[in-house]
PDB file of C-alpha atoms in Angstrom:
ATOM      1  CA  UNK G  29     -24.455 -25.172  85.171  1.00 56.00           C
ATOM      2  CA  UNK G  30     -22.824 -22.727  82.792  1.00 58.00           C
ATOM      3  CA  UNK G  31     -25.231 -22.362  80.229  1.00 51.00           C
ATOM      4  CA  UNK G  32     -27.723 -19.418  80.047  1.00 44.00           C
ATOM      5  CA  UNK G  33     -30.559 -17.830  78.199  1.00 36.00           C
ATOM      6  CA  UNK G  34     -27.850 -15.011  77.206  1.00 39.00           C
ATOM      7  CA  UNK G  35     -25.728 -16.171  74.236  1.00 43.00           C
ATOM      8  CA  UNK G  36     -22.564 -14.608  75.824  1.00 57.00           C
ATOM      9  CA  UNK G  37     -19.826 -17.022  75.078  1.00 52.00           C
ATOM     10  CA  UNK G  38     -18.508 -16.498  78.773  1.00 57.00           C
ATOM     11  CA  UNK G  39     -21.773 -18.616  79.767  1.00 61.00           C
ATOM     12  CA  UNK G  40     -21.779 -20.913  77.082  1.00 75.00           C
ATOM     13  CA  UNK G  41     -20.268 -24.475  77.658  1.00 83.00           C
ATOM     14  CA  UNK G  42     -17.347 -24.681  75.445  1.00 87.00           C
ATOM     15  CA  UNK G  43     -16.011 -28.157  73.829  1.00 89.00           C
ATOM     16  CA  UNK G  44     -13.152 -28.173  76.189  1.00 92.00           C
ATOM     17  CA  UNK G  45     -15.816 -27.532  79.047  1.00 93.00           C
ATOM     18  CA  UNK G  46     -17.647 -30.480  77.773  1.00 94.00           C
ATOM     19  CA  UNK G  47     -14.457 -32.619  77.714  1.00 94.00           C
ATOM     20  CA  UNK G  48     -13.537 -31.770  81.247  1.00 95.00           C
ATOM     21  CA  UNK G  49     -17.022 -33.138  82.285  1.00 95.00           C
ATOM     22  CA  UNK G  50     -16.572 -36.042  80.307  1.00 96.00           C
ATOM     23  CA  UNK G  51     -13.117 -36.803  81.855  1.00 96.00           C
ATOM     24  CA  UNK G  52     -14.698 -36.277  85.316  1.00 97.00           C
ATOM     25  CA  UNK G  53     -17.461 -38.893  84.607  1.00 97.00           C
ATOM     26  CA  UNK G  54     -14.903 -41.512  83.346  1.00 96.00           C
ATOM     27  CA  UNK G  55     -12.760 -40.926  86.487  1.00 96.00           C
ATOM     28  CA  UNK G  56     -15.768 -41.233  88.632  1.00 96.00           C
ATOM     29  CA  UNK G  57     -16.697 -44.634  86.825  1.00 96.00           C
ATOM     30  CA  UNK G  58     -13.406 -46.234  87.076  1.00 94.00           C
ATOM     31  CA  UNK G  59     -13.051 -45.323  90.774  1.00 94.00           C
ATOM     32  CA  UNK G  60     -16.433 -46.920  91.552  1.00 95.00           C
ATOM     33  CA  UNK G  61     -15.520 -49.919  89.453  1.00 94.00           C
ATOM     34  CA  UNK G  62     -12.116 -50.206  91.495  1.00 91.00           C
ATOM     35  CA  UNK G  63     -13.840 -49.363  94.707  1.00 91.00           C
ATOM     36  CA  UNK G  64     -11.512 -46.399  95.049  1.00 91.00           C
ATOM     37  CA  UNK G  65     -14.163 -44.696  97.530  1.00 91.00           C
ATOM     38  CA  UNK G  66     -11.994 -42.195  99.232  1.00 92.00           C
ATOM     39  CA  UNK G  67     -10.655 -41.188  95.682  1.00 93.00           C
ATOM     40  CA  UNK G  68     -14.231 -41.006  94.482  1.00 94.00           C
ATOM     41  CA  UNK G  69     -15.280 -38.465  97.229  1.00 94.00           C
ATOM     42  CA  UNK G  70     -11.928 -36.360  97.081  1.00 95.00           C
ATOM     43  CA  UNK G  71     -12.438 -35.863  93.185  1.00 95.00           C
ATOM     44  CA  UNK G  72     -15.947 -35.430  93.485  1.00 96.00           C
ATOM     45  CA  UNK G  73     -15.373 -32.803  96.302  1.00 96.00           C
ATOM     46  CA  UNK G  74     -12.798 -30.988  94.375  1.00 96.00           C
ATOM     47  CA  UNK G  75     -14.847 -30.890  90.973  1.00 97.00           C
ATOM     48  CA  UNK G  76     -17.985 -29.699  92.650  1.00 97.00           C
ATOM     49  CA  UNK G  77     -15.896 -27.142  94.845  1.00 97.00           C
ATOM     50  CA  UNK G  78     -14.266 -25.546  91.783  1.00 97.00           C
ATOM     51  CA  UNK G  79     -17.334 -25.917  89.499  1.00 96.00           C
ATOM     52  CA  UNK G  80     -19.583 -24.522  92.052  1.00 96.00           C
ATOM     53  CA  UNK G  81     -17.213 -21.528  92.965  1.00 96.00           C
ATOM     54  CA  UNK G  82     -16.701 -20.907  89.026  1.00 95.00           C
ATOM     55  CA  UNK G  83     -20.502 -20.713  88.705  1.00 95.00           C
ATOM     56  CA  UNK G  84     -20.963 -18.211  91.540  1.00 94.00           C
ATOM     57  CA  UNK G  85     -18.124 -16.232  90.154  1.00 93.00           C
ATOM     58  CA  UNK G  86     -19.855 -15.894  86.576  1.00 92.00           C
ATOM     59  CA  UNK G  87     -23.072 -14.898  88.189  1.00 90.00           C
ATOM     60  CA  UNK G  88     -21.297 -12.367  90.212  1.00 87.00           C
ATOM     61  CA  UNK G  89     -19.463 -10.700  87.351  1.00 85.00           C
ATOM     62  CA  UNK G  90     -22.580 -10.842  85.239  1.00 81.00           C
ATOM     63  CA  UNK G  91     -24.524  -9.081  87.931  1.00 76.00           C
ATOM     64  CA  UNK G  92     -21.939  -6.225  88.285  1.00 71.00           C
ATOM     65  CA  UNK G  93     -21.242  -4.681  84.876  1.00 64.00           C
ATOM     66  CA  UNK G  94     -22.561  -1.335  85.506  1.00 60.00           C
ATOM     67  CA  UNK G  95     -18.923  -0.062  85.984  1.00 62.00           C
ATOM     68  CA  UNK G  96     -17.949   2.777  88.439  1.00 71.00           C
ATOM     69  CA  UNK G  97     -16.725   2.853  92.068  1.00 73.00           C
ATOM     70  CA  UNK G  98     -19.307   0.361  93.242  1.00 80.00           C
ATOM     71  CA  UNK G  99     -18.122  -2.189  90.599  1.00 83.00           C
ATOM     72  CA  UNK G 100     -14.676  -1.783  91.354  1.00 83.00           C
ATOM     73  CA  UNK G 101     -15.361  -2.267  95.160  1.00 86.00           C
ATOM     74  CA  UNK G 102     -17.321  -5.526  94.330  1.00 87.00           C
ATOM     75  CA  UNK G 103     -14.517  -6.638  92.097  1.00 87.00           C
ATOM     76  CA  UNK G 104     -11.879  -6.041  94.900  1.00 88.00           C
ATOM     77  CA  UNK G 105     -14.024  -7.909  97.343  1.00 92.00           C
ATOM     78  CA  UNK G 106     -14.429 -10.659  95.103  1.00 92.00           C
ATOM     79  CA  UNK G 107     -10.744 -10.974  94.279  1.00 93.00           C
ATOM     80  CA  UNK G 108      -9.419 -10.256  97.717  1.00 94.00           C
ATOM     81  CA  UNK G 109     -11.571 -12.633  99.303  1.00 96.00           C
ATOM     82  CA  UNK G 110     -10.802 -15.222  97.084  1.00 96.00           C
ATOM     83  CA  UNK G 111      -7.343 -14.740  97.242  1.00 96.00           C
ATOM     84  CA  UNK G 112      -7.175 -14.257 100.808  1.00 96.00           C
ATOM     85  CA  UNK G 113      -8.768 -17.734 101.223  1.00 97.00           C
ATOM     86  CA  UNK G 114      -6.466 -19.356  98.613  1.00 96.00           C
ATOM     87  CA  UNK G 115      -3.309 -18.032 100.596  1.00 97.00           C
ATOM     88  CA  UNK G 116      -4.688 -19.016 103.952  1.00 97.00           C
ATOM     89  CA  UNK G 117      -5.704 -22.620 102.460  1.00 96.00           C
ATOM     90  CA  UNK G 118      -2.208 -22.839 101.019  1.00 96.00           C
ATOM     91  CA  UNK G 119      -0.410 -22.146 104.124  1.00 95.00           C
ATOM     92  CA  UNK G 120      -2.524 -24.108 106.350  1.00 94.00           C
ATOM     93  CA  UNK G 121      -3.148 -27.359 104.321  1.00 93.00           C
ATOM     94  CA  UNK G 122      -0.866 -27.441 101.162  1.00 94.00           C
ATOM     95  CA  UNK G 123       2.504 -26.540 102.297  1.00 95.00           C
ATOM     96  CA  UNK G 124       2.264 -28.698 105.491  1.00 94.00           C
ATOM     97  CA  UNK G 125       1.437 -31.757 103.136  1.00 91.00           C
ATOM     98  CA  UNK G 126       4.288 -30.866 100.694  1.00 92.00           C
ATOM     99  CA  UNK G 127       6.920 -30.757 103.433  1.00 94.00           C
ATOM    100  CA  UNK G 128       5.545 -33.730 105.435  1.00 92.00           C
ATOM    101  CA  UNK G 129       7.243 -35.885 102.774  1.00 91.00           C
ATOM    102  CA  UNK G 130      10.571 -34.423 102.824  1.00 94.00           C
ATOM    103  CA  UNK G 131      10.961 -30.808 103.944  1.00 95.00           C
ATOM    104  CA  UNK G 132      13.947 -29.712 101.909  1.00 97.00           C
ATOM    105  CA  UNK G 133      12.862 -31.324  98.721  1.00 96.00           C
ATOM    106  CA  UNK G 134       9.430 -30.072  99.377  1.00 95.00           C
ATOM    107  CA  UNK G 135      10.469 -26.794  99.887  1.00 96.00           C
ATOM    108  CA  UNK G 136      12.432 -26.853  96.676  1.00 97.00           C
ATOM    109  CA  UNK G 137       9.387 -28.035  94.826  1.00 96.00           C
ATOM    110  CA  UNK G 138       7.217 -25.268  96.314  1.00 97.00           C
ATOM    111  CA  UNK G 139       9.878 -22.775  95.030  1.00 97.00           C
ATOM    112  CA  UNK G 140       9.946 -24.385  91.471  1.00 96.00           C
ATOM    113  CA  UNK G 141       6.056 -24.276  91.500  1.00 95.00           C
ATOM    114  CA  UNK G 142       5.850 -20.392  92.234  1.00 95.00           C
ATOM    115  CA  UNK G 143       8.631 -20.021  89.386  1.00 95.00           C
ATOM    116  CA  UNK G 144       6.597 -22.322  86.981  1.00 92.00           C
ATOM    117  CA  UNK G 145       3.474 -20.430  87.588  1.00 90.00           C
ATOM    118  CA  UNK G 146       5.451 -16.942  87.069  1.00 91.00           C
ATOM    119  CA  UNK G 147       6.529 -18.247  83.701  1.00 90.00           C
ATOM    120  CA  UNK G 148       3.085 -19.101  82.521  1.00 84.00           C
ATOM    121  CA  UNK G 149       1.905 -15.976  83.613  1.00 82.00           C
ATOM    122  CA  UNK G 150       4.781 -14.073  81.734  1.00 81.00           C
ATOM    123  CA  UNK G 151       3.787 -16.028  78.856  1.00 80.00           C
ATOM    124  CA  UNK G 152       0.172 -14.679  78.986  1.00 73.00           C
ATOM    125  CA  UNK G 153       0.967 -12.544  75.844  1.00 67.00           C
ATOM    126  CA  UNK G 154       2.329 -15.121  73.704  1.00 71.00           C
ATOM    127  CA  UNK G 155      -0.912 -17.416  74.658  1.00 68.00           C
ATOM    128  CA  UNK G 156      -3.188 -14.628  73.398  1.00 65.00           C
ATOM    129  CA  UNK G 157      -1.425 -14.560  70.246  1.00 65.00           C
ATOM    130  CA  UNK G 158      -2.376 -18.095  69.699  1.00 66.00           C
ATOM    131  CA  UNK G 159      -6.021 -17.587  70.202  1.00 69.00           C
ATOM    132  CA  UNK G 160      -6.251 -20.431  72.757  1.00 68.00           C
ATOM    133  CA  UNK G 161      -9.834 -20.837  74.596  1.00 67.00           C
ATOM    134  CA  UNK G 162      -8.050 -20.792  78.053  1.00 70.00           C
ATOM    135  CA  UNK G 163      -5.859 -18.459  79.747  1.00 80.00           C
ATOM    136  CA  UNK G 164      -2.592 -18.877  81.885  1.00 84.00           C
ATOM    137  CA  UNK G 165      -4.581 -19.227  85.176  1.00 88.00           C
ATOM    138  CA  UNK G 166      -6.437 -22.015  83.827  1.00 91.00           C
ATOM    139  CA  UNK G 167      -3.186 -23.784  82.847  1.00 90.00           C
ATOM    140  CA  UNK G 168      -1.821 -23.147  86.229  1.00 92.00           C
ATOM    141  CA  UNK G 169      -5.099 -24.646  87.980  1.00 94.00           C
ATOM    142  CA  UNK G 170      -4.788 -27.462  85.857  1.00 94.00           C
ATOM    143  CA  UNK G 171      -1.162 -28.087  86.432  1.00 93.00           C
ATOM    144  CA  UNK G 172      -1.824 -27.867  90.352  1.00 95.00           C
ATOM    145  CA  UNK G 173      -4.931 -30.135  90.207  1.00 95.00           C
ATOM    146  CA  UNK G 174      -3.003 -32.717  87.880  1.00 94.00           C
ATOM    147  CA  UNK G 175       0.168 -33.030  90.276  1.00 94.00           C
ATOM    148  CA  UNK G 176      -1.843 -33.041  93.356  1.00 93.00           C
ATOM    149  CA  UNK G 177      -4.059 -35.828  92.035  1.00 93.00           C
ATOM    150  CA  UNK G 178      -1.070 -37.787  91.285  1.00 92.00           C
ATOM    151  CA  UNK G 179       0.246 -37.501  94.787  1.00 91.00           C
ATOM    152  CA  UNK G 180      -3.037 -38.221  96.229  1.00 91.00           C
ATOM    153  CA  UNK G 181      -3.428 -41.386  93.975  1.00 90.00           C
ATOM    154  CA  UNK G 182      -0.227 -42.602  94.857  1.00 87.00           C
ATOM    155  CA  UNK G 183      -0.332 -42.536  98.577  1.00 83.00           C
ATOM    156  CA  UNK G 184      -4.033 -43.650  98.466  1.00 78.00           C
ATOM    157  CA  UNK G 185      -3.240 -46.756 100.846  1.00 64.00           C
ATOM    158  CA  UNK G 186      -2.104 -44.560 103.626  1.00 68.00           C
ATOM    159  CA  UNK G 187      -4.388 -41.867 103.487  1.00 71.00           C
ATOM    160  CA  UNK G 188      -6.366 -41.261 106.688  1.00 66.00           C
ATOM    161  CA  UNK G 189     -10.178 -41.638 107.013  1.00 72.00           C
ATOM    162  CA  UNK G 190     -12.062 -38.949 105.162  1.00 81.00           C
ATOM    163  CA  UNK G 191     -13.632 -36.518 107.550  1.00 84.00           C
ATOM    164  CA  UNK G 192     -14.739 -32.707 107.604  1.00 87.00           C
ATOM    165  CA  UNK G 193     -11.188 -31.196 107.952  1.00 87.00           C
ATOM    166  CA  UNK G 194     -10.383 -32.882 104.646  1.00 88.00           C
ATOM    167  CA  UNK G 195     -13.277 -31.194 103.029  1.00 90.00           C
ATOM    168  CA  UNK G 196     -12.471 -27.821 104.378  1.00 92.00           C
ATOM    169  CA  UNK G 197      -9.010 -28.441 103.041  1.00 92.00           C
ATOM    170  CA  UNK G 198     -10.294 -29.134  99.641  1.00 93.00           C
ATOM    171  CA  UNK G 199     -13.326 -26.577  99.443  1.00 95.00           C
ATOM    172  CA  UNK G 200     -11.246 -23.622 101.016  1.00 94.00           C
ATOM    173  CA  UNK G 201      -8.809 -23.579  98.110  1.00 94.00           C
ATOM    174  CA  UNK G 202     -10.714 -25.062  95.131  1.00 96.00           C
ATOM    175  CA  UNK G 203     -13.954 -22.930  95.469  1.00 96.00           C
ATOM    176  CA  UNK G 204     -12.136 -19.589  95.592  1.00 96.00           C
ATOM    177  CA  UNK G 205      -9.750 -20.558  92.949  1.00 96.00           C
ATOM    178  CA  UNK G 206     -13.035 -21.204  90.731  1.00 95.00           C
ATOM    179  CA  UNK G 207     -14.791 -17.931  91.835  1.00 96.00           C
ATOM    180  CA  UNK G 208     -11.941 -15.856  91.113  1.00 94.00           C
ATOM    181  CA  UNK G 209     -10.718 -17.688  87.723  1.00 94.00           C
ATOM    182  CA  UNK G 210     -14.458 -17.485  86.471  1.00 94.00           C
ATOM    183  CA  UNK G 211     -14.898 -13.617  87.093  1.00 92.00           C
ATOM    184  CA  UNK G 212     -11.380 -13.036  85.065  1.00 90.00           C
ATOM    185  CA  UNK G 213     -12.578 -15.272  82.098  1.00 91.00           C
ATOM    186  CA  UNK G 214     -16.083 -13.725  82.097  1.00 90.00           C
ATOM    187  CA  UNK G 215     -14.409 -10.316  82.268  1.00 86.00           C
ATOM    188  CA  UNK G 216     -12.218 -11.243  79.084  1.00 83.00           C
ATOM    189  CA  UNK G 217     -15.227 -12.873  77.389  1.00 85.00           C
ATOM    190  CA  UNK G 218     -13.951 -16.351  77.480  1.00 87.00           C
ATOM    191  CA  UNK G 219     -15.995 -19.449  78.309  1.00 89.00           C
ATOM    192  CA  UNK G 220     -15.904 -20.126  82.090  1.00 93.00           C
ATOM    193  CA  UNK G 221     -16.688 -23.797  81.312  1.00 94.00           C
ATOM    194  CA  UNK G 222     -13.072 -24.388  80.478  1.00 94.00           C
ATOM    195  CA  UNK G 223     -12.426 -24.579  84.327  1.00 95.00           C
ATOM    196  CA  UNK G 224     -14.278 -27.864  84.326  1.00 96.00           C
ATOM    197  CA  UNK G 225     -10.929 -29.109  83.043  1.00 96.00           C
ATOM    198  CA  UNK G 226      -8.869 -27.802  86.206  1.00 96.00           C
ATOM    199  CA  UNK G 227     -11.943 -29.016  88.282  1.00 97.00           C
ATOM    200  CA  UNK G 228     -11.903 -32.594  86.962  1.00 97.00           C
ATOM    201  CA  UNK G 229      -8.075 -32.963  87.051  1.00 96.00           C
ATOM    202  CA  UNK G 230      -7.792 -33.953  90.517  1.00 96.00           C
ATOM    203  CA  UNK G 231      -9.807 -37.306  89.940  1.00 95.00           C
ATOM    204  CA  UNK G 232      -8.479 -37.425  86.353  1.00 96.00           C
ATOM    205  CA  UNK G 233      -5.103 -37.989  87.698  1.00 95.00           C
ATOM    206  CA  UNK G 234      -5.616 -39.499  91.099  1.00 94.00           C
ATOM    207  CA  UNK G 235      -8.042 -42.378  90.387  1.00 94.00           C
ATOM    208  CA  UNK G 236      -5.806 -44.083  87.508  1.00 93.00           C
ATOM    209  CA  UNK G 237      -2.570 -43.446  89.732  1.00 92.00           C
ATOM    210  CA  UNK G 238      -4.374 -45.162  92.692  1.00 89.00           C
ATOM    211  CA  UNK G 239      -5.965 -48.054  90.378  1.00 86.00           C
ATOM    212  CA  UNK G 240      -2.303 -48.980  89.226  1.00 82.00           C
ATOM    213  CA  UNK G 241      -0.873 -48.034  92.540  1.00 73.00           C
ATOM    214  CA  UNK G 242       2.845 -47.515  91.425  1.00 70.00           C
ATOM    215  CA  UNK G 243       5.830 -47.485  93.691  1.00 67.00           C
ATOM    216  CA  UNK G 244       6.957 -44.320  94.838  1.00 72.00           C
ATOM    217  CA  UNK G 245       9.141 -42.517  97.327  1.00 84.00           C
ATOM    218  CA  UNK G 246       8.573 -39.699  99.748  1.00 87.00           C
ATOM    219  CA  UNK G 247      11.062 -37.570  97.864  1.00 92.00           C
ATOM    220  CA  UNK G 248       9.126 -37.861  94.534  1.00 91.00           C
ATOM    221  CA  UNK G 249       5.908 -36.980  96.445  1.00 91.00           C
ATOM    222  CA  UNK G 250       7.322 -34.079  98.240  1.00 93.00           C
ATOM    223  CA  UNK G 251       8.681 -32.695  94.951  1.00 94.00           C
ATOM    224  CA  UNK G 252       5.468 -33.100  92.982  1.00 93.00           C
ATOM    225  CA  UNK G 253       3.095 -31.943  95.562  1.00 94.00           C
ATOM    226  CA  UNK G 254       5.340 -29.035  96.341  1.00 95.00           C
ATOM    227  CA  UNK G 255       5.437 -28.070  92.642  1.00 95.00           C
ATOM    228  CA  UNK G 256       1.587 -28.386  92.765  1.00 95.00           C
ATOM    229  CA  UNK G 257       1.712 -26.183  96.024  1.00 95.00           C
ATOM    230  CA  UNK G 258       3.875 -23.528  94.345  1.00 95.00           C
ATOM    231  CA  UNK G 259       1.656 -23.166  91.264  1.00 95.00           C
ATOM    232  CA  UNK G 260      -1.439 -22.664  93.239  1.00 96.00           C
ATOM    233  CA  UNK G 261       0.279 -20.231  95.661  1.00 96.00           C
ATOM    234  CA  UNK G 262       1.301 -18.135  92.449  1.00 95.00           C
ATOM    235  CA  UNK G 263      -2.278 -18.246  91.328  1.00 95.00           C
ATOM    236  CA  UNK G 264      -3.483 -16.984  94.956  1.00 95.00           C
ATOM    237  CA  UNK G 265      -1.062 -14.195  94.757  1.00 94.00           C
ATOM    238  CA  UNK G 266      -1.815 -13.231  91.314  1.00 92.00           C
ATOM    239  CA  UNK G 267      -5.520 -12.626  92.367  1.00 92.00           C
ATOM    240  CA  UNK G 268      -4.684 -10.185  95.110  1.00 91.00           C
ATOM    241  CA  UNK G 269      -6.346  -7.186  93.805  1.00 90.00           C
ATOM    242  CA  UNK G 270      -3.959  -4.388  92.838  1.00 85.00           C
ATOM    243  CA  UNK G 271      -5.600  -0.995  92.754  1.00 79.00           C
ATOM    244  CA  UNK G 272      -3.020   0.985  90.287  1.00 78.00           C
ATOM    245  CA  UNK G 273      -4.103   2.444  86.932  1.00 73.00           C
ATOM    246  CA  UNK G 274      -3.988  -0.296  84.156  1.00 67.00           C
ATOM    247  CA  UNK G 275      -5.035  -2.963  86.708  1.00 73.00           C
ATOM    248  CA  UNK G 276      -8.487  -4.688  86.550  1.00 77.00           C
ATOM    249  CA  UNK G 277      -9.857  -2.891  89.538  1.00 74.00           C
ATOM    250  CA  UNK G 278      -9.179   0.371  88.023  1.00 74.00           C
ATOM    251  CA  UNK G 279     -10.512  -0.403  84.943  1.00 77.00           C
ATOM    252  CA  UNK G 280     -13.579  -1.573  86.465  1.00 72.00           C
ATOM    253  CA  UNK G 281     -13.886   1.952  88.333  1.00 66.00           C
ATOM    254  CA  UNK G 282     -13.425   3.417  84.686  1.00 69.00           C
ATOM    255  CA  UNK G 283      -9.753   4.965  85.652  1.00 66.00           C
ATOM    256  CA  UNK G 284      -8.254   4.168  82.244  1.00 60.00           C
ATOM    257  CA  UNK G 285      -7.203   7.573  80.804  1.00 60.00           C
ATOM    258  CA  UNK G 286      -3.616   8.509  81.495  1.00 56.00           C
ATOM    259  CA  UNK G 287      -4.458  12.261  80.377  1.00 55.00           C
ATOM    260  CA  UNK G 288      -6.057  13.891  83.412  1.00 57.00           C
ATOM    261  CA  UNK G 289      -5.957  17.214  84.923  1.00 53.00           C
ATOM    262  CA  UNK G 290      -4.580  17.894  88.392  1.00 51.00           C
ATOM    263  CA  UNK G 291      -8.262  17.724  89.958  1.00 56.00           C
ATOM    264  CA  UNK G 292      -9.009  14.611  88.138  1.00 61.00           C
ATOM    265  CA  UNK G 293      -5.714  13.026  89.255  1.00 56.00           C
ATOM    266  CA  UNK G 294      -6.386  13.925  93.095  1.00 65.00           C
ATOM    267  CA  UNK G 295      -9.908  12.433  92.613  1.00 68.00           C
ATOM    268  CA  UNK G 296      -8.676   9.168  90.999  1.00 73.00           C
ATOM    269  CA  UNK G 297      -5.851   9.077  93.650  1.00 72.00           C
ATOM    270  CA  UNK G 298      -8.415   9.223  96.364  1.00 80.00           C
ATOM    271  CA  UNK G 299     -10.599   6.650  94.834  1.00 81.00           C
ATOM    272  CA  UNK G 300      -7.546   4.289  94.733  1.00 83.00           C
ATOM    273  CA  UNK G 301      -6.882   4.771  98.090  1.00 84.00           C
ATOM    274  CA  UNK G 302     -10.573   3.674  99.112  1.00 88.00           C
ATOM    275  CA  UNK G 303     -10.149   0.724  96.689  1.00 85.00           C
ATOM    276  CA  UNK G 304      -6.918  -0.262  98.437  1.00 90.00           C
ATOM    277  CA  UNK G 305      -8.579  -0.425 101.830  1.00 92.00           C
ATOM    278  CA  UNK G 306     -11.303  -2.490 100.553  1.00 91.00           C
ATOM    279  CA  UNK G 307      -8.803  -4.870  98.973  1.00 91.00           C
ATOM    280  CA  UNK G 308      -6.613  -5.181 101.995  1.00 94.00           C
ATOM    281  CA  UNK G 309      -9.668  -5.896 104.194  1.00 95.00           C
ATOM    282  CA  UNK G 310     -11.308  -8.237 101.747  1.00 96.00           C
ATOM    283  CA  UNK G 311      -7.937 -10.334 101.648  1.00 96.00           C
ATOM    284  CA  UNK G 312      -7.876 -10.575 105.337  1.00 97.00           C
ATOM    285  CA  UNK G 313     -11.611 -11.448 105.735  1.00 97.00           C
ATOM    286  CA  UNK G 314     -11.156 -14.312 103.225  1.00 96.00           C
ATOM    287  CA  UNK G 315      -8.301 -15.572 105.230  1.00 96.00           C
ATOM    288  CA  UNK G 316     -10.382 -15.370 108.506  1.00 97.00           C
ATOM    289  CA  UNK G 317     -13.308 -17.352 106.896  1.00 96.00           C
ATOM    290  CA  UNK G 318     -10.750 -20.340 106.486  1.00 96.00           C
ATOM    291  CA  UNK G 319      -9.575 -20.184 109.771  1.00 96.00           C
ATOM    292  CA  UNK G 320     -12.844 -20.055 111.485  1.00 96.00           C
ATOM    293  CA  UNK G 321     -13.829 -23.138 109.443  1.00 94.00           C
ATOM    294  CA  UNK G 322     -10.772 -24.954 110.554  1.00 93.00           C
ATOM    295  CA  UNK G 323     -11.007 -23.466 114.205  1.00 93.00           C
ATOM    296  CA  UNK G 324     -14.834 -24.765 114.282  1.00 90.00           C
ATOM    297  CA  UNK G 325     -13.738 -28.149 113.569  1.00 86.00           C
ATOM    298  CA  UNK G 326     -10.954 -28.472 116.102  1.00 78.00           C
ATOM    299  CA  UNK G 327     -12.861 -26.634 119.001  1.00 68.00           C
TER     300      UNK G 327
END
């Protein structure tokens, strides 16, 4: 899925990517052997959604490497649409699930997750010094998926029947996350295949927990899923396109030189204003897509 005739490391499957694929296969095998069919479908849907979104993100980024305003617009629409869908999906599907177990503890968990995401994001510079094959976003998505998978596995016995609504809930936040994260990894020259780890993490956590079926409580589930939701919300907000000098969108437009004449400054200012309009519109459009998908199932 991630390989290509090109030799770019962003397109090759890394050892971590293969490990993620192997982890997913093992979880699917265990789910089938234990007849945990709902967990198998949920884990497979999450994996395909994120991996598919990552593949689309890598292809989109590879096709728009020319630079200039057009490239910046495409990046703003890619990040904005994905972030808008992620924020909307978080508000519509993840937050209600977190607080359903315990409103106060779930709320504290969400806050803790946002702070945890911020800590990982702030540590991005230190992580770069370690020359790791993944970035803070990949770590955040993996943490979110593992925590969510833990709760899904723990409440497996009381889960409702599978249906299109659950599919929309999973796809509407997994696919955009994979898409946006893949674009960022590709732009940084990193292997996009590392996203197979967070893609597999839901199944990797949910299936063993569902197999063991440990005792749990609403308070624990609210805290764990709240943290998962908060981490994901931080990721979603982090992908909102920021059209300022020094950001990814401005770099894509070629606006990286702080030493400009008055005329050049005015031109850059007007370009950034146009890009901000695209950023806001795309984020709103991403949210509308999720709403329309949900509304279509309930109309």
